[in-house]
Coordinates of C-alpha atoms and ligand atoms in Angstrom, one line a residue:
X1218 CA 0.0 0.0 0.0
X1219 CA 1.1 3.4 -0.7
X1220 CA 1.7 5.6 2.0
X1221 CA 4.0 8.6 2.4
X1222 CA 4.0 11.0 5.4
X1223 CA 2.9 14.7 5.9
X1224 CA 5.6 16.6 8.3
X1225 CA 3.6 17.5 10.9
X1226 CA 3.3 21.5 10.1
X1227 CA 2.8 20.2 6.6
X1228 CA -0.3 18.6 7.8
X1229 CA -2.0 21.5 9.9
X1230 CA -0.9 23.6 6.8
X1231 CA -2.4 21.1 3.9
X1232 CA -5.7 20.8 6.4
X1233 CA -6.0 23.9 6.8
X1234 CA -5.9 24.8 3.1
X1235 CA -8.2 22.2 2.4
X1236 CA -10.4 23.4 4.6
X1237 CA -9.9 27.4 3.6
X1238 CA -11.2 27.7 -0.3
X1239 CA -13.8 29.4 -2.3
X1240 CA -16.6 28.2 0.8
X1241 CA -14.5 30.9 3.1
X1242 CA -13.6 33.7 0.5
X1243 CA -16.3 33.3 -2.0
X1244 CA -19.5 31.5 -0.5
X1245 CA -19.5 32.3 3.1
X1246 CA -19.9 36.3 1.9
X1247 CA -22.8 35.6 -0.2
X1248 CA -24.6 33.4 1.9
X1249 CA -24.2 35.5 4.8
X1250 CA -25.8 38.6 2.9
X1251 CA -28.2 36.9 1.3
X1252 CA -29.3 35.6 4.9
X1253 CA -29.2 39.3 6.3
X1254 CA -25.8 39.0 8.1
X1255 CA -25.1 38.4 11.9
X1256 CA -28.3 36.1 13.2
X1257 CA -26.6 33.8 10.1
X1258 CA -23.1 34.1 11.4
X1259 CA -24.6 33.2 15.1
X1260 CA -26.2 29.9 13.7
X1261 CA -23.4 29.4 11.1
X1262 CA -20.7 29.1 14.5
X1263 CA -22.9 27.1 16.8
X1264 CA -23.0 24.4 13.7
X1265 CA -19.3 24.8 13.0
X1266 CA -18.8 23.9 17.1
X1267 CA -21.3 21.3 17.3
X1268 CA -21.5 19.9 14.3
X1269 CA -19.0 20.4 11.8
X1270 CA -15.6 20.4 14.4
X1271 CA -17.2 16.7 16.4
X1272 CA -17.7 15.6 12.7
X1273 CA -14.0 16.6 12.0
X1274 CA -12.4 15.0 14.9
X1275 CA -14.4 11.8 13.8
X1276 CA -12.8 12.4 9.9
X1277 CA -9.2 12.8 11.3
X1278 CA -9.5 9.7 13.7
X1279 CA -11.0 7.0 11.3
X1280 CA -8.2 8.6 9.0
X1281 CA -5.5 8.1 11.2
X1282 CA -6.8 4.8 12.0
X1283 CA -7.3 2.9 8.7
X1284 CA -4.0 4.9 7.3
X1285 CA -5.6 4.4 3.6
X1286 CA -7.9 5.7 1.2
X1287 CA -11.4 6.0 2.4
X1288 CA -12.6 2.4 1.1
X1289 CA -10.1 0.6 2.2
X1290 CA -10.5 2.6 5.5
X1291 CA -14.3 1.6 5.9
X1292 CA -13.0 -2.0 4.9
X1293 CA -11.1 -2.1 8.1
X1294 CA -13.9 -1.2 10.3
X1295 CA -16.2 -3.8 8.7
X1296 CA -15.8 -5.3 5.1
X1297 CA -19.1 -4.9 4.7
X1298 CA -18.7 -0.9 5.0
X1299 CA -16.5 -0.7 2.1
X1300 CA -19.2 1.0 -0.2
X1301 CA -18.9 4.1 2.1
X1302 CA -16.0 4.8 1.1
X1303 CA -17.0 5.7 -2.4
X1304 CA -17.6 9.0 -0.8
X1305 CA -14.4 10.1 -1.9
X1306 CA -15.8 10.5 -5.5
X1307 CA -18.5 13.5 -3.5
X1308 CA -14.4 15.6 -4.1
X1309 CA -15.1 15.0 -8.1
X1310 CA -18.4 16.2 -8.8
X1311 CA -17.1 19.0 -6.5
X1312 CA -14.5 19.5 -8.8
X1313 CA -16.2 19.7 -11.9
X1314 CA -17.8 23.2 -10.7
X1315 CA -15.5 24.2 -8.4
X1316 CA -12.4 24.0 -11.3
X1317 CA -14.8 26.2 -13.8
X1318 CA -15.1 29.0 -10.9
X1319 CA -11.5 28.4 -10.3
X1320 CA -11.3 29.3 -14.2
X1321 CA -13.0 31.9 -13.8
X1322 CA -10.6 33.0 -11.0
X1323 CA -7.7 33.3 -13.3
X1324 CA -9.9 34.8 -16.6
X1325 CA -10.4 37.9 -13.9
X1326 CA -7.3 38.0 -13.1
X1327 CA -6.1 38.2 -16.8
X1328 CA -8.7 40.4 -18.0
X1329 CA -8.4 42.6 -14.7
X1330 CA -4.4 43.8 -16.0
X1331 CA -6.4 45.1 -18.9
X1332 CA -8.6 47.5 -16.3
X1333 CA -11.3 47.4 -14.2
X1334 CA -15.2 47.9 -14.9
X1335 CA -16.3 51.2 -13.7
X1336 CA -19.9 50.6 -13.1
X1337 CA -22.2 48.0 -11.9
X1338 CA -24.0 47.5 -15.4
X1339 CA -20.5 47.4 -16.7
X1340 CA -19.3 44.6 -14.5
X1341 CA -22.2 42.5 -15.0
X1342 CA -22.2 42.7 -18.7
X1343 CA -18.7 41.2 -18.1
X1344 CA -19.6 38.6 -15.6
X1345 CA -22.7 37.8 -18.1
X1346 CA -20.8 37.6 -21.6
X1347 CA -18.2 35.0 -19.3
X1348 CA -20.5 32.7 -18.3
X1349 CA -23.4 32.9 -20.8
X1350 CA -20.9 33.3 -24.4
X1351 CA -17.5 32.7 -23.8
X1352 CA -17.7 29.3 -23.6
X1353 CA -13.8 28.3 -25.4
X1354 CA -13.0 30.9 -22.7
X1355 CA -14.2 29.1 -19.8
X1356 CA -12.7 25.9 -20.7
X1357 CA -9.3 27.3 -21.6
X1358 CA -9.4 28.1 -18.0
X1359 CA -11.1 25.0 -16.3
X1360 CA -8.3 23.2 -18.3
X1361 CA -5.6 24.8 -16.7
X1362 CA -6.8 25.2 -13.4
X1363 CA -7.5 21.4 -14.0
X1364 CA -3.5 21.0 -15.1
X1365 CA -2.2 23.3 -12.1
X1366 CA -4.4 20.9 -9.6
X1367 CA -3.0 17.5 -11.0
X1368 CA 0.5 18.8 -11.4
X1369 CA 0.5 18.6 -7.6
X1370 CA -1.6 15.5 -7.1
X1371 CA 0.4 14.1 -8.9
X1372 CA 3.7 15.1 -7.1
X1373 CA 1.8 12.8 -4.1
X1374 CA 1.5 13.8 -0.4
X1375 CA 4.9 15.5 0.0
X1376 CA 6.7 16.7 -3.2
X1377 CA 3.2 17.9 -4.4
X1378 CA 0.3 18.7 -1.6
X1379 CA 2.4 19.7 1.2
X1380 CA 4.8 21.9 -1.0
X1381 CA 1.9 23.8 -2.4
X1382 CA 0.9 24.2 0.6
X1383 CA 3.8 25.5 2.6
X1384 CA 3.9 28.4 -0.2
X1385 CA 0.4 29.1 -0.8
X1386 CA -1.1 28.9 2.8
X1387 CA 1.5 31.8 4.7
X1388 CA 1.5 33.7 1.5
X1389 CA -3.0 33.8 1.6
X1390 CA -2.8 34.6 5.1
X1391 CA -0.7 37.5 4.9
X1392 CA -2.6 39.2 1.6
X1393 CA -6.3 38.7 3.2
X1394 CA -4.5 40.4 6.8
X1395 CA -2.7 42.6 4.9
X1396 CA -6.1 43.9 2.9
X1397 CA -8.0 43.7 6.3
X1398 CA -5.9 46.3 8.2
X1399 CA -6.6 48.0 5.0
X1400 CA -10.0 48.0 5.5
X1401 CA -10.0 49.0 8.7
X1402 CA -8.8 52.4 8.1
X1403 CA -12.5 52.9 6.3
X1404 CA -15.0 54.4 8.2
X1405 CA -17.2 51.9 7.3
X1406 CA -15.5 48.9 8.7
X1407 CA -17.8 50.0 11.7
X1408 CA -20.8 49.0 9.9
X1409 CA -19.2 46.2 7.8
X1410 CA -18.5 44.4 11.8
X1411 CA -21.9 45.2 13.0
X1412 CA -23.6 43.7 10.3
X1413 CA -21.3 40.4 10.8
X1414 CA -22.2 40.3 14.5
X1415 CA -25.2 41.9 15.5
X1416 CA -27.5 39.4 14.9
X1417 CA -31.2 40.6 13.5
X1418 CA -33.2 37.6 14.5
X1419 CA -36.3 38.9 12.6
X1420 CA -34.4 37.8 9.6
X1421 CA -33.3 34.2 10.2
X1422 CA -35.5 31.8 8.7
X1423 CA -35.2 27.7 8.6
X1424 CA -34.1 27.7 5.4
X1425 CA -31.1 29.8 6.8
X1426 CA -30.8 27.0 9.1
X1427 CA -30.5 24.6 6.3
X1428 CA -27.8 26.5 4.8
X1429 CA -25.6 27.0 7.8
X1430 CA -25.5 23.1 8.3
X1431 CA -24.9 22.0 4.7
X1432 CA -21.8 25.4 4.9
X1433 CA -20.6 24.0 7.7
X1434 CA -19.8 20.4 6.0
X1435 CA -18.3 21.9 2.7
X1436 CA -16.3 25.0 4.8
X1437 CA -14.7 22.1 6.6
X1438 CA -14.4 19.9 3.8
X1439 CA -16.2 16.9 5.4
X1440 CA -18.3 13.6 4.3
X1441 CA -16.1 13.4 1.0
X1442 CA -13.0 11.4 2.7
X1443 CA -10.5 14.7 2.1
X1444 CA -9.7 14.7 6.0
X1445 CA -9.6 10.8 6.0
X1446 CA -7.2 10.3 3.0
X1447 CA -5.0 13.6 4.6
X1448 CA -5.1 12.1 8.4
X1449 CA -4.3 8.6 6.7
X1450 CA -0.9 10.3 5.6
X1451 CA 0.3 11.8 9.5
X1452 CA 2.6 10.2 12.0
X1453 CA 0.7 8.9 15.4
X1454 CA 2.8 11.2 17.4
X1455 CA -0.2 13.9 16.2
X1456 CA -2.8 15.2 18.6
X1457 CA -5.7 14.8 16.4
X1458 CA -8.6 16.7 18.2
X1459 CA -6.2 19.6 18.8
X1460 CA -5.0 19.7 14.8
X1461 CA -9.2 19.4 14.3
X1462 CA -9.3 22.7 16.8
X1463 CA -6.6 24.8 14.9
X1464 CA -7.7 23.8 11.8
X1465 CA -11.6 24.7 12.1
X1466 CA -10.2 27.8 14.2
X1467 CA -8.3 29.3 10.9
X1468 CA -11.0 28.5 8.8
X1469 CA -13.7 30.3 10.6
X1470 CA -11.4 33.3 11.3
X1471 CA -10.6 33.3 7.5
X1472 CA -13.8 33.1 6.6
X1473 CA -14.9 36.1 8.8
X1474 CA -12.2 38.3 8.1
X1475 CA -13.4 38.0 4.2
X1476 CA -16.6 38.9 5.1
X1477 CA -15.3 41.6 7.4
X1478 CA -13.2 43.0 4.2
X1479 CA -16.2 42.3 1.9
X1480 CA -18.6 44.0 3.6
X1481 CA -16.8 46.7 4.4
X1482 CA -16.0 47.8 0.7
X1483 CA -19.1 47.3 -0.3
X1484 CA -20.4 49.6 2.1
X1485 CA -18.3 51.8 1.6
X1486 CA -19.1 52.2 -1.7
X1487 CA -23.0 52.4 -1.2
X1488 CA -23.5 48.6 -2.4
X1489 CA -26.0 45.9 -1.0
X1490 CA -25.1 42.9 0.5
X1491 CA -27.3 40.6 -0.5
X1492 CA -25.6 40.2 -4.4
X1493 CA -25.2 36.1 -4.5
X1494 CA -22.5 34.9 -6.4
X1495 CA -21.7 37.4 -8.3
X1496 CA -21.0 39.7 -5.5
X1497 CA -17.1 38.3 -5.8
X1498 CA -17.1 38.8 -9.4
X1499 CA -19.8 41.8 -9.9
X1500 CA -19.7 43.7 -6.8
X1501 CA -15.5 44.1 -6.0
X1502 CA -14.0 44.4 -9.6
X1503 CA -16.6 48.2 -9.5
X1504 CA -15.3 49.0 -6.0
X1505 CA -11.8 48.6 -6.8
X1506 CA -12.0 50.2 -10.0
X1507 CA -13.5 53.1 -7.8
X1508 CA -10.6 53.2 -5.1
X1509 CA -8.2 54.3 -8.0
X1510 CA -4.4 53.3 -8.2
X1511 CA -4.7 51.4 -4.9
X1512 CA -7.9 49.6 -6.1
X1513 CA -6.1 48.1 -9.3
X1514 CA -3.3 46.8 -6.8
X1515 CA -6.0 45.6 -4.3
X1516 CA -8.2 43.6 -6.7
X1517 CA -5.1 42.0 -8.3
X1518 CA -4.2 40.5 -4.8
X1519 CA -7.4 39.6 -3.4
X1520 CA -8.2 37.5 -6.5
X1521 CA -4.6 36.2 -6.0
X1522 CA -5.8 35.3 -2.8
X1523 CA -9.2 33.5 -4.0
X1524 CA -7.0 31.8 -6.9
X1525 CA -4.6 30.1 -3.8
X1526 CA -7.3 29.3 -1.5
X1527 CA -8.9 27.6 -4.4
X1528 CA -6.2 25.5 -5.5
X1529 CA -5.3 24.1 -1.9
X1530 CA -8.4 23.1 -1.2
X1531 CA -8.9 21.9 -4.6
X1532 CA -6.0 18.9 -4.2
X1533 CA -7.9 17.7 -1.5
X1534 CA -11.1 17.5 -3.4
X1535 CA -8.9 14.9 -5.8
X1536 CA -6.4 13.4 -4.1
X1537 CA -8.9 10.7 -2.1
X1538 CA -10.5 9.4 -5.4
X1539 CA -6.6 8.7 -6.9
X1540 CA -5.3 7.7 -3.8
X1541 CA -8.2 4.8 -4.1
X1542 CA -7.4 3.7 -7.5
X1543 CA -3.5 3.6 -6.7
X1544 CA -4.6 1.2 -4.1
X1545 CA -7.3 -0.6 -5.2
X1546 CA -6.6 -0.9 -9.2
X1547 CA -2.5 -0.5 -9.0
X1548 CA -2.1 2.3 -11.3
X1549 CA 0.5 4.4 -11.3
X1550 CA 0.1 8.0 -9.7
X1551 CA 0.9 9.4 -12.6
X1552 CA -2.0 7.0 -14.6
X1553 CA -4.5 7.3 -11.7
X1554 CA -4.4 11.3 -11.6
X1555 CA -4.7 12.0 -15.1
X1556 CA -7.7 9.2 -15.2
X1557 CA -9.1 11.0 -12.4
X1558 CA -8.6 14.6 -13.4
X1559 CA -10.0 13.8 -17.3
X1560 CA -13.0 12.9 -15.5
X1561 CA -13.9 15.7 -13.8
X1562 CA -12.5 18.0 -16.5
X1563 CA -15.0 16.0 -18.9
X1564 CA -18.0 16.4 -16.7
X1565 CA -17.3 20.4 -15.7
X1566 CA -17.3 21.4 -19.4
X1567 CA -21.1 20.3 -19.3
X1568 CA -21.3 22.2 -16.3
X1569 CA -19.9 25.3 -18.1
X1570 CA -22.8 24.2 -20.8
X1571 CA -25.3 24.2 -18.5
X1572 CA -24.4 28.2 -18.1
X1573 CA -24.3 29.2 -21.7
X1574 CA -27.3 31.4 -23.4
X1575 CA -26.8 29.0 -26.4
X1576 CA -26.3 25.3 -24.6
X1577 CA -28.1 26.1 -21.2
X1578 CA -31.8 24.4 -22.0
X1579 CA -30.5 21.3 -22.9
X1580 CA -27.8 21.0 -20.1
X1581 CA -30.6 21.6 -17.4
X1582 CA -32.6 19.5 -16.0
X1583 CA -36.1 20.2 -14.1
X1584 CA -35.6 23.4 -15.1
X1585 CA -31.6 23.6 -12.9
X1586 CA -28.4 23.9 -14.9
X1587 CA -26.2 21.7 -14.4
X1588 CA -23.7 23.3 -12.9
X1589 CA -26.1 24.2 -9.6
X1590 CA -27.1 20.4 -9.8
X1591 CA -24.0 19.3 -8.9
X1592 CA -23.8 22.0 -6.1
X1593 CA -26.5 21.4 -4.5
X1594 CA -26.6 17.8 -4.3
X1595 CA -23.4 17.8 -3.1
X1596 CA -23.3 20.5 -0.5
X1597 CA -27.4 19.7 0.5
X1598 CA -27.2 16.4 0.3
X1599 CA -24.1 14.6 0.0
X1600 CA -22.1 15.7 2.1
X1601 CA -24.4 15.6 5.1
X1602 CA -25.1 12.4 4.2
X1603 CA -21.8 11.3 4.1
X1604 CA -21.2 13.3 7.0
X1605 CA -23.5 11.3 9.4
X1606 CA -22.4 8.3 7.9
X1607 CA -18.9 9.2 9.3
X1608 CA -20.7 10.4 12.4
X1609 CA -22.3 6.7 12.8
X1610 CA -19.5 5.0 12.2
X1611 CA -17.2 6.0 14.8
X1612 CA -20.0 6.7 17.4
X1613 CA -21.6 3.2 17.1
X1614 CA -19.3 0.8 15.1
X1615 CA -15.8 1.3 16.1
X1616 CA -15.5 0.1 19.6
X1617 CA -15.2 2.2 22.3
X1618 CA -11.4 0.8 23.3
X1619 CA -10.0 2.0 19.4
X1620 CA -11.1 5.2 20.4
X1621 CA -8.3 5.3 23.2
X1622 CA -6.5 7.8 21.3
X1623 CA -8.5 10.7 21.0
X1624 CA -10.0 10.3 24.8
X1625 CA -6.9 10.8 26.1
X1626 CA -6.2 13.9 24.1
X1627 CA -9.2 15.3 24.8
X1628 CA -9.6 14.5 28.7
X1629 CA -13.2 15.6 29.9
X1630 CA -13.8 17.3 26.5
X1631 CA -14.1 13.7 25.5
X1632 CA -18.2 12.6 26.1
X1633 CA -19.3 15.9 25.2
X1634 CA -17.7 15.5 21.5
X1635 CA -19.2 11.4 22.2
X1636 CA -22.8 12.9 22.8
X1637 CA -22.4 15.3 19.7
X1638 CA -20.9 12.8 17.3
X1639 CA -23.5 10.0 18.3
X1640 CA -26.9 12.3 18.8
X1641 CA -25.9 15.7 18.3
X1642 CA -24.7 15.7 14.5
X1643 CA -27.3 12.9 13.4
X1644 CA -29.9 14.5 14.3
X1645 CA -29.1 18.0 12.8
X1646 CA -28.4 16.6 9.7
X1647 CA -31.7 13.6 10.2
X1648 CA -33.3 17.4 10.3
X1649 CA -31.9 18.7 6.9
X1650 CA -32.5 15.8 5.1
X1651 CA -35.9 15.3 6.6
X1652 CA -36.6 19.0 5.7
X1653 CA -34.9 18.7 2.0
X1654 CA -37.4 15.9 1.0
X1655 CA -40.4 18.4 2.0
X1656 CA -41.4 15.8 4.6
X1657 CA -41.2 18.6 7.3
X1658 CA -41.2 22.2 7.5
X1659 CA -39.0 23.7 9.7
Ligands
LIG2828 N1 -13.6 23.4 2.1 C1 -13.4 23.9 0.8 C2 -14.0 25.3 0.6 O1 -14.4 25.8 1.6 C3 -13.9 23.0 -0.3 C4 -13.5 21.6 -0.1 C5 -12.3 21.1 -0.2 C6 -14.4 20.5 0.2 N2 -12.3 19.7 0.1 C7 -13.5 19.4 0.4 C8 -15.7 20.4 0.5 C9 -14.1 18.2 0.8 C10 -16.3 19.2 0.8 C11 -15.5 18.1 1.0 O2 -14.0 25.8 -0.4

C-alpha cells in the first residue's frame, strides 16, 4: 500500500488549506448577505462547534486509524462498510464546478491587467458575456486550473500537496491580513463588523438553518473522505482533536475576516449585500476600480488570494479518489491522476454548458443547470449524508477501546464531543434531510 508522510506543520498547513477555499472567500460572503448577516453568522458558529468540528475530529481519527484511502478505511472497520467509502468520488463532482469558478478566478485576473469595470451595469455585462458566451473561454481556464491541480496531485502527499501548501497557505494569510488592516482604516468597517455580528433575528428563517448546516460540511471539507485520505498520511505522534481545533479555528477566522473586508468595501461604496455569487465577481472588480491606483493593486491580490485558496483546497477534493485507485486498481500516480482529473475536467465542461445562453436548456434538467445540480446535491445532500455516515461510524461501530487515542487527548472534552458525534450531529443533519425531501417544515 502506498503511504507517504505529511511533516507535521505540513499537515496543519495542507488541512488547513483544504479546509480554507472558495466556501470561506467566496461563498460564506454571499450566503451570509443573502441571509441578512449576523443572526446567520450566530447559527453558522454554533453548527461549526457542534457539528462540523465533532464531525472533524471523527474524519481525522478513522483517518488516522485505517491509514488508507477511504474504502479501504471503511473495509477495516467492517468489510461490509466498504461502499462508504466511495464517498471520496463527493471531491469529483465537487471539482467539476469548483475548477470552472476556479477558471474563472484566473480569466479575472487576466482580463483585470487590462482594467477594471467602472460601473455596476458594466461589470455585470462582463460577468454575463463569461459565463453565458465565452464558452472556449471558460474551458481554456477550467483546463488549466484542471492541469495546475493534477501537477500537484500528482507530485503525491509530499513533493506535491504539502509543497503547495507551505507556499500558498503563509502567503494567503498575509494578503487577506494585509487587505484587512486596510480596510479598517475605512470608516465603514464599523458598519461592515456590526452587520457580521449583531444578529437581527427577525431575519433568520429555517431555510437559513439549512444552509448554515450544509456550509458548515463543505467550509470544513467533510463527508467526501478529504480529511480521512489527509489524516491517513500523518505520524501517530499527532494530537488529532487539537490539529481538528486549529484547523476549524483558521477557517472560521478566514472566513470572517473576508466577510469583514467584503462587507466593508461594499459599504463603503454604497452597495448591497445581498448580491449572490456574483457579488465576488460583480460587486468588487466596480469597488476597486473606484478606489483608483490602490484599487487596481488591491483587486489584483485579493483575486490572487481567491486563486490560492482555491487551489489548496482543490487537491484535496482529488487526491482521495486517486489515492483509491492507486490502491485498489494499482495504477501508477501518474495514470490514476490524469484518469481522475479527465474525469472531472469532462463532466465540468457540461457544467460550463449548463451556463451558456446558447447550450443552457439542454444542459438543465427540471428546469436547474447543471452546474447548480452538482452543487446542490453535493453541498445539500451529499455531504451531510456522508457526514452522518462518518458520524455513525465512529459513534456506534468502532469500539469504544480503538477510540483510546483521542479520549486521552481530549480529557473531559471527550463525552461531550461522544454525545455530539453519536446524537448531536445525526440529528441536525436527520433534520436537513428530513426538511430537503419536504417531509417537514421547519
Ligand atoms: N472546504 C473547501 C472550501 O471551503 C472545499 C472543499 C475542499 C471541500 N475539500 C472538500 C468540500 C471536501 C467538501 C469536501 O472551499
Amino acid at each position: 500500500m502506498n503511504r507517504e508522510l505529511f511533516s507535521k506543520w505540513g499537515f496543519i498547513l495542507a488541512t488547513i488549506g483544504s479546509a480554507v477555499g472558495l466556501g470561506n472567500i467566496w461563498k460564506f460572503p454571499y450566503i451570509t448577505g443573502e441571509y441578512g448577516g449576523g443572526a446567520f453568522v450566530l447559527i453558522y458558529l454554533i453548527t461549526i462547534l457542534f457539528v462540523g468540528i465533532s464531525i472533524l475530529i471523527a474524519e481525522m481519527f478513522l483517518g488516522n486509524f485505517g491509514k488508507s484511502d477511504p474504502v479501504t478505511t471503511f473495509e477495516k472497520v467492517n468489510p461490509s462498510m466498504r461502499w462508504f467509502g466511495l464517498m471520496a468520488f463527493n471531491g469529483l463532482i465537487i471539482m467539476t464546478f469548483y475548477s470552472v469558478v476556479i477558471g474563472w478566478i484566473f480569466y479575472y485576473i487576466y482580463s483585470s491587467i487590462n482594467g477594471l469595470p467602472t460601473s455596476v451595469s458594466e461589470a455585470e455585462k462582463e460577468f454575463k458575456t463569461l459565463i453565458g458566451d465565452s464558452v472556449a473561454i471558460q474551458i481554456a481556464f477550467h483546463t488549466l486550473a484542471t492541469l495546475i491541480v493534477l501537477h500537484f496531485v500528482n507530485g503525491g502527499i509530499k513533493e506535491g500537496i504539502e509543497k503547495l501548501n507551505r507556499i500558498l497557505m503563509p502567503a494567503l494569510m498575509v494578503i487577506l491580513f494585509g487587505i484587512l488592516l486596510y480596510s479598517f482604516t475605512l470608516p465603514s468597517f464599523g458598519k461592515a463588523f456590526e452587520f457580521l455580528f449583531y444578529p437581527h433575528w427577525e431575519k433568520l428563517s429555517s431555510e437559513a438553518f439549512i444552509r448554515a448546516v450544509g456550509h458548515s460540511f463543505f467550509t470544513l471539507s467533510l463527508g467526501m473522505g478529504a480529511i480521512i485520505t489527509y489524516s491517513a498520511s500523518v505520524s501517530d505522534r499527532v494530537n488529532i482533536s487539537k490539529t481538528a481545533l486549529i484547523v476549524a479555528f483558521f477557517d472560521t477566522l478566514i472566513a470572517l475576516v473576508a466577510g469583514l473586508i467584503i462587507f466593508t468595501l461594499l459599504f463603503q461604496f454604497g452597495e448591497e449585500p445581498s448580491k449572490g455569487p456574483g457579488l465576488v465577481f460583480i460587486s468588487m472588480p466596480v469597488i476597486f476600480s473606484q478606489m483608483g491606483g490602490v484599487g487596481y493593486f488591491l483587486s489584483l491580490l485579493f483575486l490572487i488570494a481567491l486563486a490560492m485558496a482555491g487551489l489548496t483546497s482543490a487537491v484535496s477534493l482529488v487526491e482521495p479518489a486517486v489515492l483509491y485507485v492507486i490502491n485498489r486498481f494499482g495504477l501508477t500516480r501518474f495514470k490514476a491522476t490524469i484518469l481522475m482529473g479527465s474525469i472531472y475536467w469532462f463532466i465540468g465542461i457540461f457544467a460550463i454548458l449548463s451556463y451558456s445562453n446558447s447550450y443552457g436548456e439542454f444542459w438543465s434538467f427540471f428546469g436547474k443547470p447543471l452546474f447548480d445540480i452538482f452543487e446542490t446535491t453535493t453541498d445539500s445532500l451529499l455531504l451531510p449524508l456522508s457526514g452522518v455516515i462518518i458520524a455513525v461510524v465512529v459513534g456506534y461501530i468502532i469500539k469504544r477501546e480503538n477510540l483510546n487515542k483521542i479520549s486521552s487527548e481530549m480529557g473531559g472534552v471527550f463525552s461531550i464531543w461522544y454525545i455530539s458525534i453519536r446524537f448531536i450531529a445525526p440529528i441536525a443533519v436527520i433534520f436537513l434531510m428530513l426538511n430537503l425531501f419536504g417531509i417537514i417544515e421547519l
